[in-house]
Coordinates of C-alpha atoms and ligand atoms in Angstrom, one line a residue:
X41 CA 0.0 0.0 0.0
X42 CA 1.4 3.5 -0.7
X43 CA 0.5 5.9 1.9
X44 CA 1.5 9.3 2.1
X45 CA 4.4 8.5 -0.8
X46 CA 5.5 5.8 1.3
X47 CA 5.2 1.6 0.4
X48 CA 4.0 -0.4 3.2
X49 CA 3.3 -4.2 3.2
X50 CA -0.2 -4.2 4.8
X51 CA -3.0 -7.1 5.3
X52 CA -5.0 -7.0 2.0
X53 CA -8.0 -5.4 1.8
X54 CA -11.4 -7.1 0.7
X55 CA -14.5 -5.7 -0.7
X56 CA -16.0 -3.1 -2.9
X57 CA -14.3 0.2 -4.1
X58 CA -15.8 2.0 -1.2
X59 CA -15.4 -0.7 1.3
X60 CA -11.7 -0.4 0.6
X61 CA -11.6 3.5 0.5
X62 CA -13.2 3.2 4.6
X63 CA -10.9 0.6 5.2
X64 CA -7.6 3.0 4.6
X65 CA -9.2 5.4 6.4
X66 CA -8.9 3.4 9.4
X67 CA -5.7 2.3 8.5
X68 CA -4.7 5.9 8.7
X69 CA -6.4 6.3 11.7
X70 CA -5.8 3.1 13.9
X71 CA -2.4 2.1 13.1
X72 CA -1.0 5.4 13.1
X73 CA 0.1 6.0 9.8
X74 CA -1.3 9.9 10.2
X75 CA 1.8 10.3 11.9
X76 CA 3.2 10.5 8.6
X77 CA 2.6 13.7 7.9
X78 CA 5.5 15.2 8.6
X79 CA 4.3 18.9 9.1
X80 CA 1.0 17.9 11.0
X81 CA 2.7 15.2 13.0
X82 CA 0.1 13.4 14.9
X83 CA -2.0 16.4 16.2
X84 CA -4.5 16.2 13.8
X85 CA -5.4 13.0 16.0
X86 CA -6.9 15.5 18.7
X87 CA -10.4 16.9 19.2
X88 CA -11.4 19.7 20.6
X89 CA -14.6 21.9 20.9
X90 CA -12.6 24.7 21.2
X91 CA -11.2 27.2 18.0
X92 CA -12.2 26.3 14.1
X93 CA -10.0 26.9 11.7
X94 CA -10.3 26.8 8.0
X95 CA -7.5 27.2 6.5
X96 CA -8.7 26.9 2.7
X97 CA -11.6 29.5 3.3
X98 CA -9.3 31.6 6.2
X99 CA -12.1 31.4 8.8
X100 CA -11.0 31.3 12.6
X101 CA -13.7 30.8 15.0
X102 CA -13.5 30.4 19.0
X103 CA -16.6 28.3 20.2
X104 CA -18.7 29.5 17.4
X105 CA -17.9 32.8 17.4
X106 CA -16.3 34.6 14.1
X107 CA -12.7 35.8 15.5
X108 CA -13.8 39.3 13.6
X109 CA -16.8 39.8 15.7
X110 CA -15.0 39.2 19.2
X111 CA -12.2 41.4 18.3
X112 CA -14.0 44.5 17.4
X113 CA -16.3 44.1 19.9
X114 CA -15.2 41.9 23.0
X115 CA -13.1 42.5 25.7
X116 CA -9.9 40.2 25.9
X117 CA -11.5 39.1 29.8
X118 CA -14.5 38.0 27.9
X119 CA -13.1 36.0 24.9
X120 CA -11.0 34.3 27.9
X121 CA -13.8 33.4 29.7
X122 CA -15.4 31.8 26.8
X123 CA -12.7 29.9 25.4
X124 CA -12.2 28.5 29.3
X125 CA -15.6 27.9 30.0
X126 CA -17.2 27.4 27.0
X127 CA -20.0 30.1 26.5
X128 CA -19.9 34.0 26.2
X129 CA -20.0 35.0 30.1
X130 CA -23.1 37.4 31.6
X131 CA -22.9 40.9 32.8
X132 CA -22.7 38.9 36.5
X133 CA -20.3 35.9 35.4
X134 CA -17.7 38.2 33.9
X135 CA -18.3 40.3 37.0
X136 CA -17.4 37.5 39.2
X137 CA -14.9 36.3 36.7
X138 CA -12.7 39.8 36.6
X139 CA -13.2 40.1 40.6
X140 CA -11.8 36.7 41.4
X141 CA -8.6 37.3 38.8
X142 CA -8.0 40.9 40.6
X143 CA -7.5 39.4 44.1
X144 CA -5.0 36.8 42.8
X145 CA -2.5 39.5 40.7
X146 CA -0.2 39.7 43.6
X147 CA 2.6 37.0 43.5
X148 CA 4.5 35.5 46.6
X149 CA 7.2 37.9 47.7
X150 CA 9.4 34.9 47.6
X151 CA 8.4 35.0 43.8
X152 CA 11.0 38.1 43.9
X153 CA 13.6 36.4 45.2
X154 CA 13.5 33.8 42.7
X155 CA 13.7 36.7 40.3
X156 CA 16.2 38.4 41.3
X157 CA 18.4 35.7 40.6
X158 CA 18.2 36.2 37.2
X159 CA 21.0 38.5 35.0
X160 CA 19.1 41.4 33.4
X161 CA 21.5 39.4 30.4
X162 CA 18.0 36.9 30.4
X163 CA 15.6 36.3 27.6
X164 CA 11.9 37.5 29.4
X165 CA 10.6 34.2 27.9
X166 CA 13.1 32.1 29.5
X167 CA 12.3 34.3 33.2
X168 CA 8.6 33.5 32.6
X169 CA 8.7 30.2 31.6
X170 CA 10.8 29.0 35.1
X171 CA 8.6 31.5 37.3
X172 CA 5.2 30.1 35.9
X173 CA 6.6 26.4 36.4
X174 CA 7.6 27.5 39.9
X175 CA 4.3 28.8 40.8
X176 CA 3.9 24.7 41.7
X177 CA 6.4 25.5 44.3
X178 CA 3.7 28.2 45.8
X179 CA 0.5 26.0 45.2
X180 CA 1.5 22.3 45.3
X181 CA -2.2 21.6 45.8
X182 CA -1.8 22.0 42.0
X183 CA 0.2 18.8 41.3
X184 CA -2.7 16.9 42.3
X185 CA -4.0 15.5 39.3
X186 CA -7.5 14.7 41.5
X187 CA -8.4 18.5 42.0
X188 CA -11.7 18.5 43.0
X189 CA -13.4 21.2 40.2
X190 CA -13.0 24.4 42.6
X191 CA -9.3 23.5 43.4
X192 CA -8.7 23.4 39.7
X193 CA -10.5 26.5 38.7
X194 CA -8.3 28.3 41.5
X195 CA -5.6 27.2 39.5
X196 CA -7.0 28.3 36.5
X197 CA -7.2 31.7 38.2
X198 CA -4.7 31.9 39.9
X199 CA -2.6 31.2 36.6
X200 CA -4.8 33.8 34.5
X201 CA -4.5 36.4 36.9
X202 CA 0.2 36.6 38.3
X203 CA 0.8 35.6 34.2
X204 CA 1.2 39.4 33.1
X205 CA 2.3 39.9 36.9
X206 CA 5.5 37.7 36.0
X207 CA 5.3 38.5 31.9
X208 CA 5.9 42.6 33.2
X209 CA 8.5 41.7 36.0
X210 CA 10.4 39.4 33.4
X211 CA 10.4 43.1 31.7
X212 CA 11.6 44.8 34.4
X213 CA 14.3 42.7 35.2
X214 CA 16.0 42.8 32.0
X215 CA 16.0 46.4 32.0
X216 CA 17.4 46.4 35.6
X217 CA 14.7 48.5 37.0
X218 CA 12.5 47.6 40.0
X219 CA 8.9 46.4 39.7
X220 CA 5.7 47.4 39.9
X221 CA 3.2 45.8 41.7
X222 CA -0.1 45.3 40.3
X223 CA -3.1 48.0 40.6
X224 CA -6.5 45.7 41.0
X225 CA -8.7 48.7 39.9
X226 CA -7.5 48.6 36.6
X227 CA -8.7 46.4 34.1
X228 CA -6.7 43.2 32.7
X229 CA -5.0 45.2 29.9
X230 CA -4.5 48.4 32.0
X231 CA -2.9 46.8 34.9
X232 CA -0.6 45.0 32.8
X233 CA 0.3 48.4 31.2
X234 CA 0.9 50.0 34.4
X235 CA 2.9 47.5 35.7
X236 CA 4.9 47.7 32.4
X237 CA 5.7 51.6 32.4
X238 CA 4.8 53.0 35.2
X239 CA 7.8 53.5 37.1
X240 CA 9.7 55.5 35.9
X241 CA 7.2 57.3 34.1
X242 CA 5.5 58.3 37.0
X243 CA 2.9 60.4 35.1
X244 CA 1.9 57.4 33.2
X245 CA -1.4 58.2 31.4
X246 CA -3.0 54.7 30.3
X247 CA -4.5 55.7 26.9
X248 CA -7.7 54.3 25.7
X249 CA -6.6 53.6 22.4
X250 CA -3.7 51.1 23.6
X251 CA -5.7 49.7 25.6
X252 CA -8.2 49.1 22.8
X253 CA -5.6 47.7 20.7
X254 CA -3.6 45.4 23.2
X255 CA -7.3 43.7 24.1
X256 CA -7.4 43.3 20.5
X257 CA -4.2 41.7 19.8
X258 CA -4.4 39.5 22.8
X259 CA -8.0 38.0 21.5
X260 CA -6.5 37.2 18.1
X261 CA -3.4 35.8 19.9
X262 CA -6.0 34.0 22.1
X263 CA -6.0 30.7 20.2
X264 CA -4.9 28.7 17.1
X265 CA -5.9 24.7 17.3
X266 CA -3.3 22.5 17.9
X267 CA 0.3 24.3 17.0
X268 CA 3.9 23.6 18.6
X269 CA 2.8 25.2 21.6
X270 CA -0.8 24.1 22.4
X271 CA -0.2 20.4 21.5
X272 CA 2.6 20.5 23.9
X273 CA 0.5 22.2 26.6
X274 CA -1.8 18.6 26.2
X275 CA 0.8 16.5 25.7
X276 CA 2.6 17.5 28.8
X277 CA -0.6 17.7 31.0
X278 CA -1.4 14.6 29.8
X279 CA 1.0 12.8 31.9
X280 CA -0.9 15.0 34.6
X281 CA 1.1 17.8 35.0
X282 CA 0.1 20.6 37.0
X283 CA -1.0 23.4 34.9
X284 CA 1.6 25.5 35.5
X285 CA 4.3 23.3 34.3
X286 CA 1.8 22.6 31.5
X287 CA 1.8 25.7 30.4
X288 CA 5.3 26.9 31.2
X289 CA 6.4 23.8 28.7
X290 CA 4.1 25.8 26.3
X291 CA 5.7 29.0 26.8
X292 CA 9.0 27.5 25.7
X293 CA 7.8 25.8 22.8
X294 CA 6.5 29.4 22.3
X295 CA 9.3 30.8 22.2
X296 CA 11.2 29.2 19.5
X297 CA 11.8 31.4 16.7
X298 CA 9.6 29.5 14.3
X299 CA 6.7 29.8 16.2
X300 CA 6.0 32.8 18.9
X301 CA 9.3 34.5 17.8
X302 CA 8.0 35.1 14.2
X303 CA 6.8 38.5 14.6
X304 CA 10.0 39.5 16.0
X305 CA 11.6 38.5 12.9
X306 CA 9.0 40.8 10.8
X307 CA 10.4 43.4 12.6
X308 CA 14.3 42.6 12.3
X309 CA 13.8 42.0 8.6
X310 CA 11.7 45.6 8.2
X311 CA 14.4 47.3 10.2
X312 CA 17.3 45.7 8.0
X313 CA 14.9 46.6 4.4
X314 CA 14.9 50.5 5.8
X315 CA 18.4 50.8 6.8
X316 CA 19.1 49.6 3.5
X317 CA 17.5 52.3 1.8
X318 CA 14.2 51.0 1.8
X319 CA 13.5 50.0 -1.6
X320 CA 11.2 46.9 -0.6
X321 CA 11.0 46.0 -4.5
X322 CA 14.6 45.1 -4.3
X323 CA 13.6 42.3 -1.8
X324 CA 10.9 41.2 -3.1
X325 CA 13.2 40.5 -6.1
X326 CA 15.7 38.8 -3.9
X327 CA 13.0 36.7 -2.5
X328 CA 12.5 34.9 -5.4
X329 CA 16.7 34.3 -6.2
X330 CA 16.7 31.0 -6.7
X331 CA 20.4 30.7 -5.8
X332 CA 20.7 32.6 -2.7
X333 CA 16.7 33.9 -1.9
X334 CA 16.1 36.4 0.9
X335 CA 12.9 34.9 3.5
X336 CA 10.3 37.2 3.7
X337 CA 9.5 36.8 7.3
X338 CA 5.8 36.9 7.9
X339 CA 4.2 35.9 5.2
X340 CA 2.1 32.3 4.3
X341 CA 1.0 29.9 6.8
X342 CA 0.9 25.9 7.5
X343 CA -2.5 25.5 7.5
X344 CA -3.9 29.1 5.9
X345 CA -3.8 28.6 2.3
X346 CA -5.4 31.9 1.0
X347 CA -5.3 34.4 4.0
X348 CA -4.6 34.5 7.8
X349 CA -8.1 36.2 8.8
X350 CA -6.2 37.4 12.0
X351 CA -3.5 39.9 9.5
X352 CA -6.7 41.2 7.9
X353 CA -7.8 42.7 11.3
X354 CA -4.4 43.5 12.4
X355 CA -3.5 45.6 9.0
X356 CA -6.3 47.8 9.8
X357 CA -5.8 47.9 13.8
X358 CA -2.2 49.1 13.0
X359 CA -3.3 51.5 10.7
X360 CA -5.6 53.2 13.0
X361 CA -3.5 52.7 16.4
X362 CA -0.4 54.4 14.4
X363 CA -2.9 57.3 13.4
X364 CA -5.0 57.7 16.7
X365 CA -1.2 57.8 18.5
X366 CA 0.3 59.9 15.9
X367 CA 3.3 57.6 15.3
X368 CA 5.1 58.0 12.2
X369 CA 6.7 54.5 11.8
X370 CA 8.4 54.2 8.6
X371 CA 8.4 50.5 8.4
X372 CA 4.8 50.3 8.6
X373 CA 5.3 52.2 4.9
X374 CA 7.7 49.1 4.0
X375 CA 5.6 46.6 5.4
X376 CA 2.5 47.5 2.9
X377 CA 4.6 48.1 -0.1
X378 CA 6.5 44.5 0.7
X379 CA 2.5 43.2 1.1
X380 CA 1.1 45.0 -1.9
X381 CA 4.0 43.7 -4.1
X382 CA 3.8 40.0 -2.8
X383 CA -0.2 40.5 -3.5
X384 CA 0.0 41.5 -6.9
X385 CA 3.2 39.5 -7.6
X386 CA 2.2 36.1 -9.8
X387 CA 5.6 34.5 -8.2
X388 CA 4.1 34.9 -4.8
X389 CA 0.1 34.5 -5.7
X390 CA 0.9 30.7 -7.4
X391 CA 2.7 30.1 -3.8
X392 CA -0.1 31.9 -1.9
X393 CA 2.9 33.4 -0.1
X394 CA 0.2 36.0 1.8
X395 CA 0.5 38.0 5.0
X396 CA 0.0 36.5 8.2
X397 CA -0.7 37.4 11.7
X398 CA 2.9 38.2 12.5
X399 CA 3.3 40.7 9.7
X400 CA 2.0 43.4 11.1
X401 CA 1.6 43.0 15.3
X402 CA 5.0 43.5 15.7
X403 CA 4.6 47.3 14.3
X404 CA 1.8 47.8 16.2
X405 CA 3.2 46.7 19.8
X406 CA 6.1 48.8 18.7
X407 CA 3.8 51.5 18.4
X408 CA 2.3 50.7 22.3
X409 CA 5.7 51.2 23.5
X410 CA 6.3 47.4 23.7
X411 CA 10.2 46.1 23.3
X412 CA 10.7 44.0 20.9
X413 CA 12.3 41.5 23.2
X414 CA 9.4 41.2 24.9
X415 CA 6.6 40.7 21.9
X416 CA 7.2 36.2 22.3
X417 CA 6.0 37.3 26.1
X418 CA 2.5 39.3 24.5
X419 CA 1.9 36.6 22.7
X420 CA 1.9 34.3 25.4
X421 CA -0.2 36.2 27.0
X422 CA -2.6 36.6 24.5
X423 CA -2.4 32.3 24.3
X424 CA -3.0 32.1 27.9
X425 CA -7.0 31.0 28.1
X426 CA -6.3 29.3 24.9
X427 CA -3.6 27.2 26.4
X428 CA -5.9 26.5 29.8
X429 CA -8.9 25.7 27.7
X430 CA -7.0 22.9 25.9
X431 CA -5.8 21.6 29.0
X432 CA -9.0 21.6 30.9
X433 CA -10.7 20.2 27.4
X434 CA -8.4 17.5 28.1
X435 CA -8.1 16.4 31.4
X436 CA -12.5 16.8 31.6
X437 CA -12.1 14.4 28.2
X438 CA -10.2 12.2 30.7
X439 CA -7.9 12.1 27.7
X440 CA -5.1 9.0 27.8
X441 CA -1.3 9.8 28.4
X442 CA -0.3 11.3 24.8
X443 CA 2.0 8.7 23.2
X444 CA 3.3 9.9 19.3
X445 CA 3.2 6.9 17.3
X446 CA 6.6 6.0 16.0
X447 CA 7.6 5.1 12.5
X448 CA 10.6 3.6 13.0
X449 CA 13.1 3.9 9.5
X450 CA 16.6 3.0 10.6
X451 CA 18.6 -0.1 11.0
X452 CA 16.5 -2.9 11.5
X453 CA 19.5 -5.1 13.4
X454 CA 23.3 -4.8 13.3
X455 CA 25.6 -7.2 14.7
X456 CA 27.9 -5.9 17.5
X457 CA 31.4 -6.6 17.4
X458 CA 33.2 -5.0 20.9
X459 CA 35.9 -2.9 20.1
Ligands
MLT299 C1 -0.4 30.5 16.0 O1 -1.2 31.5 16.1 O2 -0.3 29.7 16.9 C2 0.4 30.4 14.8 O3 -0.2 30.9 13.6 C3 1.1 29.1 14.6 C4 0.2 28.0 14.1 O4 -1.0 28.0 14.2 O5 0.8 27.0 13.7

């Protein structure tokens, strides 16, 4: 049988045309062979009630909802709470929702200690990743895989609420400056702000119109299906990890430059186009050198073949933050040149070579003041209740220890002769 390109000697199959069509279905399904796929790998063998995702049509949906619709008109609190629970909350469940994150912000002073122990030399990712594993230090009722529901929704909480606590102080530290503690009467996006520049700005206005667009980029960011990070999330609670060291797994698959890092790279490739001179047709010629091409960061996708619906909503976010903030950012010029070109270009319409979420969320946390060492840590946040609501879609599903299924291709057995 030739499966995925690849000959197998299988049992042979009996019965009619369709019969036999079924019958490699399960094949595929029940002896692994979907582990063939060497860009999908074996997550495809996961469901979830959680996000849809189209990639031929570009249509991302959480729990029902059209992505578009909850980022013009939800808060990121809300699109958390229904991607955790399930359901859109009510005026009183997002009440009680927002209160019970508020009185869990603060982390241990210990925390600090831990911290402190860090050069200012380290990556924010790597600083967040170690604190949130060693919130299990602070809560070991969380390694206890037989939470009763309350005790794991504490977690859950607990998690969603010292997450930008830690992602801000991670911040801090590598600038060497000292923290800021969390204000609870500020909303989600506002406190993490203020705990980002207030000191030693201390006239730090919180303006509406970031706050508008960081609850925007954070419920795009909110979830994606099984990727790098979220199937490692599962995989590693699986085994019943707590959720913090679920997660903090997730946040250094996250980090990799290939995934979470991607819009990073956007940014470092639009910076080196400008200092250049900024001609971005002589890149997109380059990009297409079949000797020595340049890679246009940011642009196609795994699984979107005609557009990323996020980049649609994010092209016309950083249009208007840059405008409402009166930023002049002249790689946001490059950027829709390099975008028109690739567009209109025949080279990179037969690849379907399009924009994706990365393209443009780099300029616009630029624009909010946000270092770009620190836009892998927005993006975890943003994946946050994405992250929890694949874990706690597992562990309810009582899902079995994840094992990847092996196709084993090397020696099949040598003879050992000792040296
Ligand atoms: C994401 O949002 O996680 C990225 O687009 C990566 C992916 O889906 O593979």
């Amino acid at each position: 049988i030739i499966l995925e390109g690849k000959s197998y000697k299988m049992p042979i199959v009996v019965g009619t045309e369709d019969e036999k069509a079924i019958d490699i279905n399960n094949l595929r399904s029940e002896s692994g062979y979907i582990t063939l796929d060497s860009g999908y790998k074996n997550t495809g063998a996961t469901e979830s009630a959680i996000t849809f995702l189209d990639g031929e049509e570009g249509i991302l949906r959480y729990r029902g909802y059209p992505i578009e619709q909850l980022a013009e008109q939800s808060s990121f609190i809300e699109v958390a709470y229904l991607l955790i629970y399930g359901k859109l909350p009510t005026v009183e469940e997002l009440e009680v929702f927002t209160n019970e994150i508020k009185i869990h912000t603060l982390v241990n002073e210990d925390m600090r200690k831990i911290l402190d122990g860090f050069p200012s030399t380290a990556h924010p990712m790597g600083i967040l990743s170690a604190l949130i594993s060693s919130l299990t230090a602070f809560y070991p009722e969380s390694l206890n895989p037989n939470q009763s529901k309350e005790e794991a929704n504490l977690t859950i909480i607990r998690l969603m609420a010292k997450l930008p606590t830690i992602a801000a102080w991670s911040y801090k530290n590598s600038i060497g400056h000292p923290v800021n503690y969390p204000k609870n009467k500020l909303d989600y996006c506002s406190n993490f702000l203020h705990m980002m520049f207030a000191y030693p700005t201390e006239d730090y206005q919180i303006d509406p119109v970031v706050v508008k667009a960081l609850n925007k980029l954070l419920i795009l960011h909110a979830d994606h299906e099984q990727n790098c990070s979220t199937s490692t999330v599962r995989l590693v609670g699986s085994a019943n990890a707590s959720l913090y060291s679920s997660v903090s797994a997730g946040i250094s698959a996250l980090w990799g430059p290939l995934h979470g890092g991607a819009n990073q790279a956007v940014i470092e490739m639009l910076e080196q186009i400008k200092a250049d001179g900024g001609d971005s047709k002589k890149f997109i010629a380059k990009a297409k050198d079949k000797d020595d091409p340049f890679r246009l960061m940011g642009f196609g996708h795994r699984v979107y073949k005609n557009f990323d619906p996020r980049a649609t909503i994010i092209k016309k976010a950083a249009d208007e933050v840059l405008t409402a903030l009166g930023v002049k950012d002249p790689i946001l010029d490059i950027a829709k040149e390099l975008e028109e070109a690739a567009l209109t270009d025949q080279y990179f319409v037969d690849r379907k070579l399009y924009p994706n979420v990365d393209f443009y969320s780099g300029i616009i946390y630029r624009a909010l003041g946000i270092p770009t060492d620190m836009f892998t840590v927005m993006f975890a946040l943003g994946r946050l209740p994405g992250w929890i609501a694949q874990w706690k879609e597992m562990r309810e599903q009582k899902e079995p220890i994840g094992r990847p299924r092996q196709v084993y291709v090397g020696e099949k057995e040598r003879n050992y002769i000792p040296m």
